[in-house]
Every structure is written in structure tokens, then in C-alpha cells.
mmCIF file with all atom_site columns, C-alpha atoms in Angstrom:
data_model
loop_
_atom_site.group_PDB
_atom_site.id
_atom_site.type_symbol
_atom_site.label_atom_id
_atom_site.label_alt_id
_atom_site.label_comp_id
_atom_site.label_asym_id
_atom_site.label_entity_id
_atom_site.label_seq_id
_atom_site.pdbx_PDB_ins_code
_atom_site.Cartn_x
_atom_site.Cartn_y
_atom_site.Cartn_z
_atom_site.occupancy
_atom_site.B_iso_or_equiv
_atom_site.pdbx_formal_charge
_atom_site.auth_seq_id
_atom_site.auth_comp_id
_atom_site.auth_asym_id
_atom_site.auth_atom_id
_atom_site.pdbx_PDB_model_num
ATOM 1   C CA . MET N 1 1   ? 7.613   6.208   0.782   1.00 0.00 ? 25  MET N CA 1
ATOM 2   C CA . THR N 1 2   ? 5.196   8.887   -1.335  1.00 0.00 ? 26  THR N CA 1
ATOM 3   C CA . GLY N 1 3   ? 3.818   12.506  -0.568  1.00 0.00 ? 27  GLY N CA 1
ATOM 4   C CA . LEU N 1 4   ? 4.758   15.497  -1.753  1.00 0.00 ? 28  LEU N CA 1
ATOM 5   C CA . ILE N 1 5   ? 5.711   17.500  1.518   1.00 0.00 ? 29  ILE N CA 1
ATOM 6   C CA . HIS N 1 6   ? 6.127   21.694  2.510   1.00 0.00 ? 30  HIS N CA 1
ATOM 7   C CA . GLY N 1 7   ? 5.307   22.501  5.912   1.00 0.00 ? 31  GLY N CA 1
ATOM 8   C CA . GLY N 1 8   ? 5.568   18.586  8.220   1.00 0.00 ? 32  GLY N CA 1
ATOM 9   C CA . GLU N 1 9   ? 2.039   18.511  5.369   1.00 0.00 ? 33  GLU N CA 1
ATOM 10  C CA . ILE N 1 10  ? 1.185   16.821  1.870   1.00 0.00 ? 34  ILE N CA 1
ATOM 11  C CA . ILE N 1 11  ? 0.493   18.534  -0.743  1.00 0.00 ? 35  ILE N CA 1
ATOM 12  C CA . ILE N 1 12  ? -2.312  16.531  -2.327  1.00 0.00 ? 36  ILE N CA 1
ATOM 13  C CA . THR N 1 13  ? -2.685  17.668  -6.596  1.00 0.00 ? 37  THR N CA 1
ATOM 14  C CA . ASN N 1 14  ? -5.646  18.094  -7.206  1.00 0.00 ? 38  ASN N CA 1
ATOM 15  C CA . SER N 1 15  ? -6.211  14.832  -9.657  1.00 0.00 ? 39  SER N CA 1
ATOM 16  C CA . ARG N 1 16  ? -5.384  13.015  -6.618  1.00 0.00 ? 40  ARG N CA 1
ATOM 17  C CA . ARG N 1 17  ? -9.221  12.623  -4.801  1.00 0.00 ? 41  ARG N CA 1
ATOM 18  C CA . ILE N 1 18  ? -8.996  11.142  -1.834  1.00 0.00 ? 42  ILE N CA 1
ATOM 19  C CA . LEU N 1 19  ? -11.921 9.118   -1.780  1.00 0.00 ? 43  LEU N CA 1
ATOM 20  C CA . ALA N 1 20  ? -11.987 7.527   1.971   1.00 0.00 ? 44  ALA N CA 1
ATOM 21  C CA . SER N 1 21  ? -9.597  7.472   4.760   1.00 0.00 ? 45  SER N CA 1
ATOM 22  C CA . VAL N 1 22  ? -9.668  5.273   8.086   1.00 0.00 ? 46  VAL N CA 1
ATOM 23  C CA . ASN N 1 23  ? -7.470  6.406   11.330  1.00 0.00 ? 47  ASN N CA 1
ATOM 24  C CA . SER N 1 24  ? -5.670  3.493   12.864  1.00 0.00 ? 48  SER N CA 1
ATOM 25  C CA . CYS N 1 25  ? -5.180  4.898   15.838  1.00 0.00 ? 49  CYS N CA 1
ATOM 26  C CA . ASN N 1 26  ? -8.916  5.128   16.771  1.00 0.00 ? 50  ASN N CA 1
ATOM 27  C CA . ASN N 1 27  ? -11.093 2.806   15.080  1.00 0.00 ? 51  ASN N CA 1
ATOM 28  C CA . ASN N 1 28  ? -13.862 4.217   13.370  1.00 0.00 ? 52  ASN N CA 1
ATOM 29  C CA . TYR N 1 29  ? -16.082 1.842   12.027  1.00 0.00 ? 53  TYR N CA 1
ATOM 30  C CA . TRP N 1 30  ? -18.871 3.843   9.481   1.00 0.00 ? 54  TRP N CA 1
ATOM 31  C CA . ASP N 1 31  ? -14.593 4.750   8.784   1.00 0.00 ? 55  ASP N CA 1
ATOM 32  C CA . LYS N 1 32  ? -13.598 1.233   7.961   1.00 0.00 ? 56  LYS N CA 1
ATOM 33  C CA . LEU N 1 33  ? -17.150 0.835   6.562   1.00 0.00 ? 57  LEU N CA 1
ATOM 34  C CA . SER N 1 34  ? -16.903 3.208   3.961   1.00 0.00 ? 58  SER N CA 1
ATOM 35  C CA . PHE N 1 35  ? -13.379 2.719   3.014   1.00 0.00 ? 59  PHE N CA 1
ATOM 36  C CA . VAL N 1 36  ? -13.997 -1.271  2.071   1.00 0.00 ? 60  VAL N CA 1
ATOM 37  C CA . ALA N 1 37  ? -17.246 0.081   0.323   1.00 0.00 ? 61  ALA N CA 1
ATOM 38  C CA . ALA N 1 38  ? -15.104 2.477   -1.769  1.00 0.00 ? 62  ALA N CA 1
ATOM 39  C CA . LEU N 1 39  ? -12.547 -0.333  -2.542  1.00 0.00 ? 63  LEU N CA 1
ATOM 40  C CA . LYS N 1 40  ? -14.759 -3.549  -2.938  1.00 0.00 ? 64  LYS N CA 1
ATOM 41  C CA . GLU N 1 41  ? -17.117 -1.017  -5.365  1.00 0.00 ? 65  GLU N CA 1
ATOM 42  C CA . LEU N 1 42  ? -13.248 -0.191  -7.287  1.00 0.00 ? 66  LEU N CA 1
ATOM 43  C CA . THR N 1 43  ? -12.267 -3.375  -7.848  1.00 0.00 ? 67  THR N CA 1
ATOM 44  C CA . TYR N 1 44  ? -15.477 -5.446  -8.573  1.00 0.00 ? 68  TYR N CA 1
ATOM 45  C CA . MET N 1 45  ? -15.192 -8.213  -10.580 1.00 0.00 ? 69  MET N CA 1
ATOM 46  C CA . LYS N 1 46  ? -11.445 -7.401  -11.481 1.00 0.00 ? 70  LYS N CA 1
ATOM 47  C CA . LYS N 1 47  ? -8.020  -8.941  -11.646 1.00 0.00 ? 71  LYS N CA 1
ATOM 48  C CA . VAL N 1 48  ? -6.404  -7.223  -9.389  1.00 0.00 ? 72  VAL N CA 1
ATOM 49  C CA . LEU N 1 49  ? -2.339  -6.737  -8.998  1.00 0.00 ? 73  LEU N CA 1
ATOM 50  C CA . PHE N 1 50  ? -0.604  -4.898  -5.264  1.00 0.00 ? 74  PHE N CA 1
ATOM 51  C CA . THR N 1 51  ? 2.234   -3.318  -5.804  1.00 0.00 ? 75  THR N CA 1
ATOM 52  C CA . CYS N 1 52  ? 3.541   -2.464  -2.471  1.00 0.00 ? 76  CYS N CA 1
ATOM 53  C CA . ILE N 1 53  ? 6.399   -0.487  -2.328  1.00 0.00 ? 77  ILE N CA 1
ATOM 54  C CA . GLY N 1 54  ? 9.181   0.437   0.293   1.00 0.00 ? 78  GLY N CA 1
ATOM 55  C CA . THR N 1 55  ? 12.564  -1.409  1.543   1.00 0.00 ? 79  THR N CA 1
ATOM 56  C CA . ASP N 1 56  ? 12.781  -3.178  4.686   1.00 0.00 ? 80  ASP N CA 1
ATOM 57  C CA . ARG N 1 57  ? 16.350  -0.566  5.435   1.00 0.00 ? 81  ARG N CA 1
ATOM 58  C CA . ALA N 1 58  ? 13.708  2.238   6.905   1.00 0.00 ? 82  ALA N CA 1
ATOM 59  C CA . THR N 1 59  ? 11.489  1.174   9.558   1.00 0.00 ? 83  THR N CA 1
ATOM 60  C CA . GLY N 1 60  ? 9.359   3.714   8.150   1.00 0.00 ? 84  GLY N CA 1
ATOM 61  C CA . ASP N 1 61  ? 9.480   3.041   5.036   1.00 0.00 ? 85  ASP N CA 1
ATOM 62  C CA . CYS N 1 62  ? 9.153   -0.755  5.097   1.00 0.00 ? 86  CYS N CA 1
ATOM 63  C CA . LEU N 1 63  ? 4.931   -0.566  5.161   1.00 0.00 ? 87  LEU N CA 1
ATOM 64  C CA . GLY N 1 64  ? 4.279   -1.949  1.268   1.00 0.00 ? 88  GLY N CA 1
ATOM 65  C CA . PRO N 1 65  ? 6.648   -4.766  2.089   1.00 0.00 ? 89  PRO N CA 1
ATOM 66  C CA . LEU N 1 66  ? 4.639   -5.698  5.168   1.00 0.00 ? 90  LEU N CA 1
ATOM 67  C CA . VAL N 1 67  ? 1.502   -5.525  2.890   1.00 0.00 ? 91  VAL N CA 1
ATOM 68  C CA . GLY N 1 68  ? 2.900   -7.216  0.295   1.00 0.00 ? 92  GLY N CA 1
ATOM 69  C CA . THR N 1 69  ? 3.853   -9.907  2.257   1.00 0.00 ? 93  THR N CA 1
ATOM 70  C CA . ASN N 1 70  ? 0.858   -10.396 4.321   1.00 0.00 ? 94  ASN N CA 1
ATOM 71  C CA . LEU N 1 71  ? -1.379  -9.975  1.045   1.00 0.00 ? 95  LEU N CA 1
ATOM 72  C CA . LYS N 1 72  ? 0.512   -12.357 -0.822  1.00 0.00 ? 96  LYS N CA 1
ATOM 73  C CA . ARG N 1 73  ? 0.311   -15.286 1.969   1.00 0.00 ? 97  ARG N CA 1
ATOM 74  C CA . LEU N 1 74  ? -3.532  -14.853 1.674   1.00 0.00 ? 98  LEU N CA 1
ATOM 75  C CA . GLY N 1 75  ? -3.196  -15.604 -2.156  1.00 0.00 ? 99  GLY N CA 1
ATOM 76  C CA . TYR N 1 76  ? -3.099  -12.482 -3.433  1.00 0.00 ? 100 TYR N CA 1
ATOM 77  C CA . SER N 1 77  ? -1.399  -11.270 -7.003  1.00 0.00 ? 101 SER N CA 1
ATOM 78  C CA . VAL N 1 78  ? 1.091   -9.148  -5.013  1.00 0.00 ? 102 VAL N CA 1
ATOM 79  C CA . LEU N 1 79  ? 4.415   -7.612  -5.709  1.00 0.00 ? 103 LEU N CA 1
ATOM 80  C CA . GLY N 1 80  ? 6.606   -6.470  -3.112  1.00 0.00 ? 104 GLY N CA 1
ATOM 81  C CA . THR N 1 81  ? 7.419   -8.279  -0.644  1.00 0.00 ? 105 THR N CA 1
ATOM 82  C CA . LEU N 1 82  ? 9.642   -7.963  2.106   1.00 0.00 ? 106 LEU N CA 1
ATOM 83  C CA . ASP N 1 83  ? 11.924  -10.895 0.779   1.00 0.00 ? 107 ASP N CA 1
ATOM 84  C CA . GLU N 1 84  ? 11.349  -9.003  -2.640  1.00 0.00 ? 108 GLU N CA 1
ATOM 85  C CA . PRO N 1 85  ? 10.768  -5.411  -2.170  1.00 0.00 ? 109 PRO N CA 1
ATOM 86  C CA . LEU N 1 86  ? 9.681   -2.552  -4.708  1.00 0.00 ? 110 LEU N CA 1
ATOM 87  C CA . HIS N 1 87  ? 11.643  0.335   -4.412  1.00 0.00 ? 111 HIS N CA 1
ATOM 88  C CA . ALA N 1 88  ? 13.611  3.059   -6.365  1.00 0.00 ? 112 ALA N CA 1
ATOM 89  C CA . GLN N 1 89  ? 15.927  0.868   -7.884  1.00 0.00 ? 113 GLN N CA 1
ATOM 90  C CA . ASN N 1 90  ? 13.789  -2.228  -9.658  1.00 0.00 ? 114 ASN N CA 1
ATOM 91  C CA . LEU N 1 91  ? 10.574  -0.485  -9.532  1.00 0.00 ? 115 LEU N CA 1
ATOM 92  C CA . ILE N 1 92  ? 10.635  0.688   -13.217 1.00 0.00 ? 116 ILE N CA 1
ATOM 93  C CA . GLN N 1 93  ? 12.352  -3.024  -14.729 1.00 0.00 ? 117 GLN N CA 1
ATOM 94  C CA . GLU N 1 94  ? 9.768   -5.224  -12.741 1.00 0.00 ? 118 GLU N CA 1
ATOM 95  C CA . LEU N 1 95  ? 6.700   -3.100  -13.071 1.00 0.00 ? 119 LEU N CA 1
ATOM 96  C CA . LYS N 1 96  ? 7.445   -3.756  -17.508 1.00 0.00 ? 120 LYS N CA 1
ATOM 97  C CA . ARG N 1 97  ? 7.632   -7.486  -16.333 1.00 0.00 ? 121 ARG N CA 1
ATOM 98  C CA . VAL N 1 98  ? 5.251   -8.425  -14.214 1.00 0.00 ? 122 VAL N CA 1
ATOM 99  C CA . SER N 1 99  ? 2.259   -6.625  -15.718 1.00 0.00 ? 123 SER N CA 1
ATOM 100 C CA . THR N 1 100 ? 3.437   -9.309  -18.992 1.00 0.00 ? 124 THR N CA 1
ATOM 101 C CA . ILE N 1 101 ? 3.067   -11.653 -16.972 1.00 0.00 ? 125 ILE N CA 1
ATOM 102 C CA . HIS N 1 102 ? -0.139  -10.979 -14.760 1.00 0.00 ? 126 HIS N CA 1
ATOM 103 C CA . ASN N 1 103 ? -2.051  -8.941  -17.346 1.00 0.00 ? 127 ASN N CA 1
ATOM 104 C CA . PRO N 1 104 ? -3.900  -7.351  -14.481 1.00 0.00 ? 128 PRO N CA 1
ATOM 105 C CA . ASP N 1 105 ? -7.290  -5.513  -14.819 1.00 0.00 ? 129 ASP N CA 1
ATOM 106 C CA . ILE N 1 106 ? -6.511  -2.873  -12.096 1.00 0.00 ? 130 ILE N CA 1
ATOM 107 C CA . VAL N 1 107 ? -3.424  -2.244  -10.212 1.00 0.00 ? 131 VAL N CA 1
ATOM 108 C CA . VAL N 1 108 ? -3.296  -0.985  -6.441  1.00 0.00 ? 132 VAL N CA 1
ATOM 109 C CA . ALA N 1 109 ? -0.102  0.927   -5.049  1.00 0.00 ? 133 ALA N CA 1
ATOM 110 C CA . ILE N 1 110 ? 0.593   1.082   -1.727  1.00 0.00 ? 134 ILE N CA 1
ATOM 111 C CA . ASP N 1 111 ? 2.863   2.511   0.389   1.00 0.00 ? 135 ASP N CA 1
ATOM 112 C CA . ALA N 1 112 ? 4.144   5.151   3.117   1.00 0.00 ? 136 ALA N CA 1
ATOM 113 C CA . CYS N 1 113 ? 3.810   8.414   3.452   1.00 0.00 ? 137 CYS N CA 1
ATOM 114 C CA . LEU N 1 114 ? 5.001   11.731  5.699   1.00 0.00 ? 138 LEU N CA 1
ATOM 115 C CA . GLY N 1 115 ? 1.951   13.857  7.006   1.00 0.00 ? 139 GLY N CA 1
ATOM 116 C CA . LYS N 1 116 ? 1.096   15.941  9.817   1.00 0.00 ? 140 LYS N CA 1
ATOM 117 C CA . LEU N 1 117 ? 1.390   14.653  13.165  1.00 0.00 ? 141 LEU N CA 1
ATOM 118 C CA . ASP N 1 118 ? -2.373  15.047  14.297  1.00 0.00 ? 142 ASP N CA 1
ATOM 119 C CA . GLU N 1 119 ? -2.260  12.596  10.760  1.00 0.00 ? 143 GLU N CA 1
ATOM 120 C CA . VAL N 1 120 ? -0.098  9.882   11.924  1.00 0.00 ? 144 VAL N CA 1
ATOM 121 C CA . GLY N 1 121 ? -1.544  6.663   11.399  1.00 0.00 ? 145 GLY N CA 1
ATOM 122 C CA . LYS N 1 122 ? -4.537  7.554   8.321   1.00 0.00 ? 146 LYS N CA 1
ATOM 123 C CA . ILE N 1 123 ? -5.373  5.652   5.753   1.00 0.00 ? 147 ILE N CA 1
ATOM 124 C CA . THR N 1 124 ? -6.325  6.664   2.431   1.00 0.00 ? 148 THR N CA 1
ATOM 125 C CA . LEU N 1 125 ? -7.691  5.287   -0.469  1.00 0.00 ? 149 LEU N CA 1
ATOM 126 C CA . SER N 1 126 ? -7.514  7.303   -4.251  1.00 0.00 ? 150 SER N CA 1
ATOM 127 C CA . ASN N 1 127 ? -8.586  6.867   -6.915  1.00 0.00 ? 151 ASN N CA 1
ATOM 128 C CA . SER N 1 128 ? -5.649  7.584   -8.912  1.00 0.00 ? 152 SER N CA 1
ATOM 129 C CA . PRO N 1 129 ? -2.258  6.590   -9.154  1.00 0.00 ? 153 PRO N CA 1
ATOM 130 C CA . LEU N 1 130 ? 1.136   7.885   -6.581  1.00 0.00 ? 154 LEU N CA 1
ATOM 131 C CA . THR N 1 131 ? 3.937   8.870   -7.191  1.00 0.00 ? 155 THR N CA 1
ATOM 132 C CA . PRO N 1 132 ? 7.086   6.861   -5.485  1.00 0.00 ? 156 PRO N CA 1
ATOM 133 C CA . GLY N 1 133 ? 9.761   8.939   -3.734  1.00 0.00 ? 157 GLY N CA 1
ATOM 134 C CA . ALA N 1 134 ? 8.085   12.350  -4.153  1.00 0.00 ? 158 ALA N CA 1
ATOM 135 C CA . ALA N 1 135 ? 8.780   13.106  -0.777  1.00 0.00 ? 159 ALA N CA 1
ATOM 136 C CA . LEU N 1 136 ? 12.559  12.587  -1.056  1.00 0.00 ? 160 LEU N CA 1
ATOM 137 C CA . ASN N 1 137 ? 13.130  14.120  -4.805  1.00 0.00 ? 161 ASN N CA 1
ATOM 138 C CA . LYS N 1 138 ? 13.342  11.012  -6.793  1.00 0.00 ? 162 LYS N CA 1
ATOM 139 C CA . GLU N 1 139 ? 11.736  11.440  -9.834  1.00 0.00 ? 163 GLU N CA 1
ATOM 140 C CA . LEU N 1 140 ? 9.864   7.661   -10.184 1.00 0.00 ? 164 LEU N CA 1
ATOM 141 C CA . PRO N 1 141 ? 6.498   6.855   -12.443 1.00 0.00 ? 165 PRO N CA 1
ATOM 142 C CA . ALA N 1 142 ? 3.419   7.432   -11.029 1.00 0.00 ? 166 ALA N CA 1
ATOM 143 C CA . VAL N 1 143 ? 2.204   3.669   -9.806  1.00 0.00 ? 167 VAL N CA 1
ATOM 144 C CA . GLY N 1 144 ? -0.930  2.173   -9.834  1.00 0.00 ? 168 GLY N CA 1
ATOM 145 C CA . ASP N 1 145 ? -4.644  2.902   -11.462 1.00 0.00 ? 169 ASP N CA 1
ATOM 146 C CA . ILE N 1 146 ? -5.824  3.232   -7.472  1.00 0.00 ? 170 ILE N CA 1
ATOM 147 C CA . SER N 1 147 ? -3.693  3.856   -4.402  1.00 0.00 ? 171 SER N CA 1
ATOM 148 C CA . ILE N 1 148 ? -3.587  3.219   -0.340  1.00 0.00 ? 172 ILE N CA 1
ATOM 149 C CA . MET N 1 149 ? -0.967  5.364   1.400   1.00 0.00 ? 173 MET N CA 1
ATOM 150 C CA . GLY N 1 150 ? -0.501  5.143   5.185   1.00 0.00 ? 174 GLY N CA 1
ATOM 151 C CA . ILE N 1 151 ? 1.478   7.676   6.850   1.00 0.00 ? 175 ILE N CA 1
ATOM 152 C CA . VAL N 1 152 ? 3.714   6.422   9.368   1.00 0.00 ? 176 VAL N CA 1
ATOM 153 C CA . ASN N 1 153 ? 5.902   10.120  10.914  1.00 0.00 ? 177 ASN N CA 1
ATOM 154 C CA . MET N 1 154 ? 5.446   13.412  10.683  1.00 0.00 ? 178 MET N CA 1
ATOM 155 C CA . GLY N 1 155 ? 7.099   15.530  7.648   1.00 0.00 ? 179 GLY N CA 1
ATOM 156 C CA . GLY N 1 156 ? 8.524   18.591  6.522   1.00 0.00 ? 180 GLY N CA 1
ATOM 157 C CA . PHE N 1 157 ? 12.809  18.916  7.910   1.00 0.00 ? 181 PHE N CA 1
ATOM 158 C CA . LEU N 1 158 ? 14.705  15.517  7.465   1.00 0.00 ? 182 LEU N CA 1
ATOM 159 C CA . GLU N 1 159 ? 12.902  12.997  5.476   1.00 0.00 ? 183 GLU N CA 1
ATOM 160 C CA . LEU N 1 160 ? 15.069  10.158  5.566   1.00 0.00 ? 184 LEU N CA 1
ATOM 161 C CA . GLN N 1 161 ? 16.074  10.269  8.791   1.00 0.00 ? 185 GLN N CA 1
ATOM 162 C CA . VAL N 1 162 ? 12.449  10.335  10.521  1.00 0.00 ? 186 VAL N CA 1
ATOM 163 C CA . LEU N 1 163 ? 12.207  7.150   7.869   1.00 0.00 ? 187 LEU N CA 1
ATOM 164 C CA . GLN N 1 164 ? 15.000  5.767   9.764   1.00 0.00 ? 188 GLN N CA 1
ATOM 165 C CA . CYS N 1 165 ? 13.483  6.314   13.178  1.00 0.00 ? 189 CYS N CA 1
ATOM 166 C CA . THR N 1 166 ? 9.902   5.601   13.024  1.00 0.00 ? 190 THR N CA 1
ATOM 167 C CA . ARG N 1 167 ? 8.093   3.577   15.440  1.00 0.00 ? 191 ARG N CA 1
ATOM 168 C CA . LEU N 1 168 ? 7.874   -0.408  14.202  1.00 0.00 ? 192 LEU N CA 1
ATOM 169 C CA . HIS N 1 169 ? 4.952   -0.167  16.165  1.00 0.00 ? 193 HIS N CA 1
ATOM 170 C CA . THR N 1 170 ? 3.142   2.442   14.373  1.00 0.00 ? 194 THR N CA 1
ATOM 171 C CA . VAL N 1 171 ? 4.361   1.127   11.016  1.00 0.00 ? 195 VAL N CA 1
ATOM 172 C CA . MET N 1 172 ? 3.050   -2.590  12.021  1.00 0.00 ? 196 MET N CA 1
ATOM 173 C CA . LYS N 1 173 ? -0.184  -1.722  12.813  1.00 0.00 ? 197 LYS N CA 1
ATOM 174 C CA . LEU N 1 174 ? -0.820  0.745   9.444   1.00 0.00 ? 198 LEU N CA 1
ATOM 175 C CA . ALA N 1 175 ? 0.180   -2.694  7.853   1.00 0.00 ? 199 ALA N CA 1
ATOM 176 C CA . SER N 1 176 ? -2.094  -5.102  9.747   1.00 0.00 ? 200 SER N CA 1
ATOM 177 C CA . ASP N 1 177 ? -4.840  -3.014  9.000   1.00 0.00 ? 201 ASP N CA 1
ATOM 178 C CA . ILE N 1 178 ? -4.102  -2.043  5.589   1.00 0.00 ? 202 ILE N CA 1
ATOM 179 C CA . THR N 1 179 ? -4.717  -5.755  5.142   1.00 0.00 ? 203 THR N CA 1
ATOM 180 C CA . HIS N 1 180 ? -7.269  -6.545  6.891   1.00 0.00 ? 204 HIS N CA 1
ATOM 181 C CA . LEU N 1 181 ? -9.410  -3.937  4.911   1.00 0.00 ? 205 LEU N CA 1
ATOM 182 C CA . ILE N 1 182 ? -8.161  -5.119  1.776   1.00 0.00 ? 206 ILE N CA 1
ATOM 183 C CA . TRP N 1 183 ? -9.386  -8.574  3.212   1.00 0.00 ? 207 TRP N CA 1
ATOM 184 C CA . GLN N 1 184 ? -12.490 -7.713  3.370   1.00 0.00 ? 208 GLN N CA 1
ATOM 185 C CA . ALA N 1 185 ? -13.217 -5.813  0.193   1.00 0.00 ? 209 ALA N CA 1
ATOM 186 C CA . VAL N 1 186 ? -10.886 -7.809  -2.402  1.00 0.00 ? 210 VAL N CA 1
ATOM 187 C CA . PRO N 1 187 ? -11.248 -11.712 -2.628  1.00 0.00 ? 211 PRO N CA 1
ATOM 188 C CA . ALA N 1 188 ? -8.231  -13.380 -3.458  1.00 0.00 ? 212 ALA N CA 1
ATOM 189 C CA . SER N 1 189 ? -7.805  -15.533 -6.564  1.00 0.00 ? 213 SER N CA 1
ATOM 190 C CA . ARG N 1 190 ? -9.709  -18.959 -6.289  1.00 0.00 ? 214 ARG N CA 1
ATOM 191 C CA . LYS N 1 191 ? -6.517  -20.570 -8.157  1.00 0.00 ? 215 LYS N CA 1
ATOM 192 C CA . GLU N 1 192 ? -3.960  -18.657 -6.311  1.00 0.00 ? 216 GLU N CA 1
ATOM 193 C CA . THR N 1 193 ? -5.127  -19.506 -3.006  1.00 0.00 ? 217 THR N CA 1
ATOM 194 C CA . GLN N 1 194 ? -5.545  -23.097 -3.626  1.00 0.00 ? 218 GLN N CA 1
ATOM 195 C CA . LEU N 1 195 ? -1.659  -23.397 -5.584  1.00 0.00 ? 219 LEU N CA 1
ATOM 196 C CA . LEU N 1 196 ? -0.408  -20.947 -2.385  1.00 0.00 ? 220 LEU N CA 1
ATOM 197 C CA . ASN N 1 197 ? -1.788  -23.790 -0.260  1.00 0.00 ? 221 ASN N CA 1
ATOM 198 C CA . LYS N 1 198 ? -0.545  -26.420 -2.678  1.00 0.00 ? 222 LYS N CA 1
ATOM 199 C CA . GLN N 1 199 ? 2.960   -25.268 -2.156  1.00 0.00 ? 223 GLN N CA 1
ATOM 200 C CA . SER N 1 200 ? 2.215   -24.476 1.625   1.00 0.00 ? 224 SER N CA 1
ATOM 201 C CA . GLN N 1 201 ? 1.827   -28.469 1.505   1.00 0.00 ? 225 GLN N CA 1
ATOM 202 C CA . CYS N 1 202 ? 4.651   -29.239 0.172   1.00 0.00 ? 226 CYS N CA 1
ATOM 203 C CA . SER N 1 203 ? 7.317   -27.405 2.087   1.00 0.00 ? 227 SER N CA 1
#
């Protein structure tokens, strides 16, 4: 989970500029179109690695692994799934290992965050990294060249308990919408898709 919280709202630093946002609750067509166009421009003709941060041990924090699982099934290069989560304990080690294997042109970081009550369900795209665990005062390195964040619940107090009590429906809806936005904007690697299909046939 990311986002620096004070008084129930996310504090965005000046370096983190939000390029596009979509509210998962109202399904505004033009917002989605703008989001997809911005993401497509940032990743066009680039080898993309998605780093999906979070854990399946807290409902509110499983957004990243859910998106990662969806993307992996679609043939994308992914670090962080429900089966193999990317979290505070293994983040630094896994990022070093995977960067040498995949050698991506660009890394897209995906994580859950807390914010204002009326912003729950909002998905934001930024042209800067995110800092995992900032809301819980964890000192972790910034992740990604660009970042996608989904606001899963209201912040400002007892963040850990809030994450534990977050509605699964909200997280599932956000995960589905983020996956679909990425699918519209970023083509999966043909080689990886073929490999995935071959593995599915053999299993």
C-alpha cells in the first residue's frame, strides 16, 4: 500500500504529477479514454514490466497481486501475483533479481492506497514512481518509472485495521478495471502469450 496520509487525504508531492484518473464507481467514458491514451503514450513500443505490490493477507492490500495475477494470465511480464506476492519483505531482493532477467525499458508500478472517502474507487496514473508502505511508515525504495494507484478505502487513522476491513468487492472492481485499462493501452508480448498458451495446453 502506498500514499502518504494526513487528515484523511493523500499528500501528493510536487514530483508526482497525475496524468489521468478514472473513478471506478461512475465509469466515465472520456476519463477512461484519456487514461488509456496517456498510458499508451508512455509505454508505446517499449518492453514493459509490471510490478504489482501488496499482499493477499490484507483485503485492502491485495489490489496489486490481483492485478498482477490478471495480467500474467493475459501474457504480460509481471512481478507480484497472488501466488507470489511482492511485498515489504522481498521487494528489494525481487526487484534486483527480475530487472536482470527481464531488462525492461519501462517499469509500471501498481499498488493500493488510502485517501478521502469520496475518492474511494479512484484510479490514478502518474509519470513518477510510487513509494510502497509510506502510509504505514515503512522505509522502502521508490518503485517504477510510472505508477498506477487505486484508492481502496478512506485513510487518516488506524490504516492497518482499515486495510483489513476493506470490502473485497471494492478491491475486485478496481483490479478488474485496472486490468482492462492496461489491456486496452499496452499490448502483451506475442512471444510471452504464445509461451503461456503452450503451457496451458501442456497442463
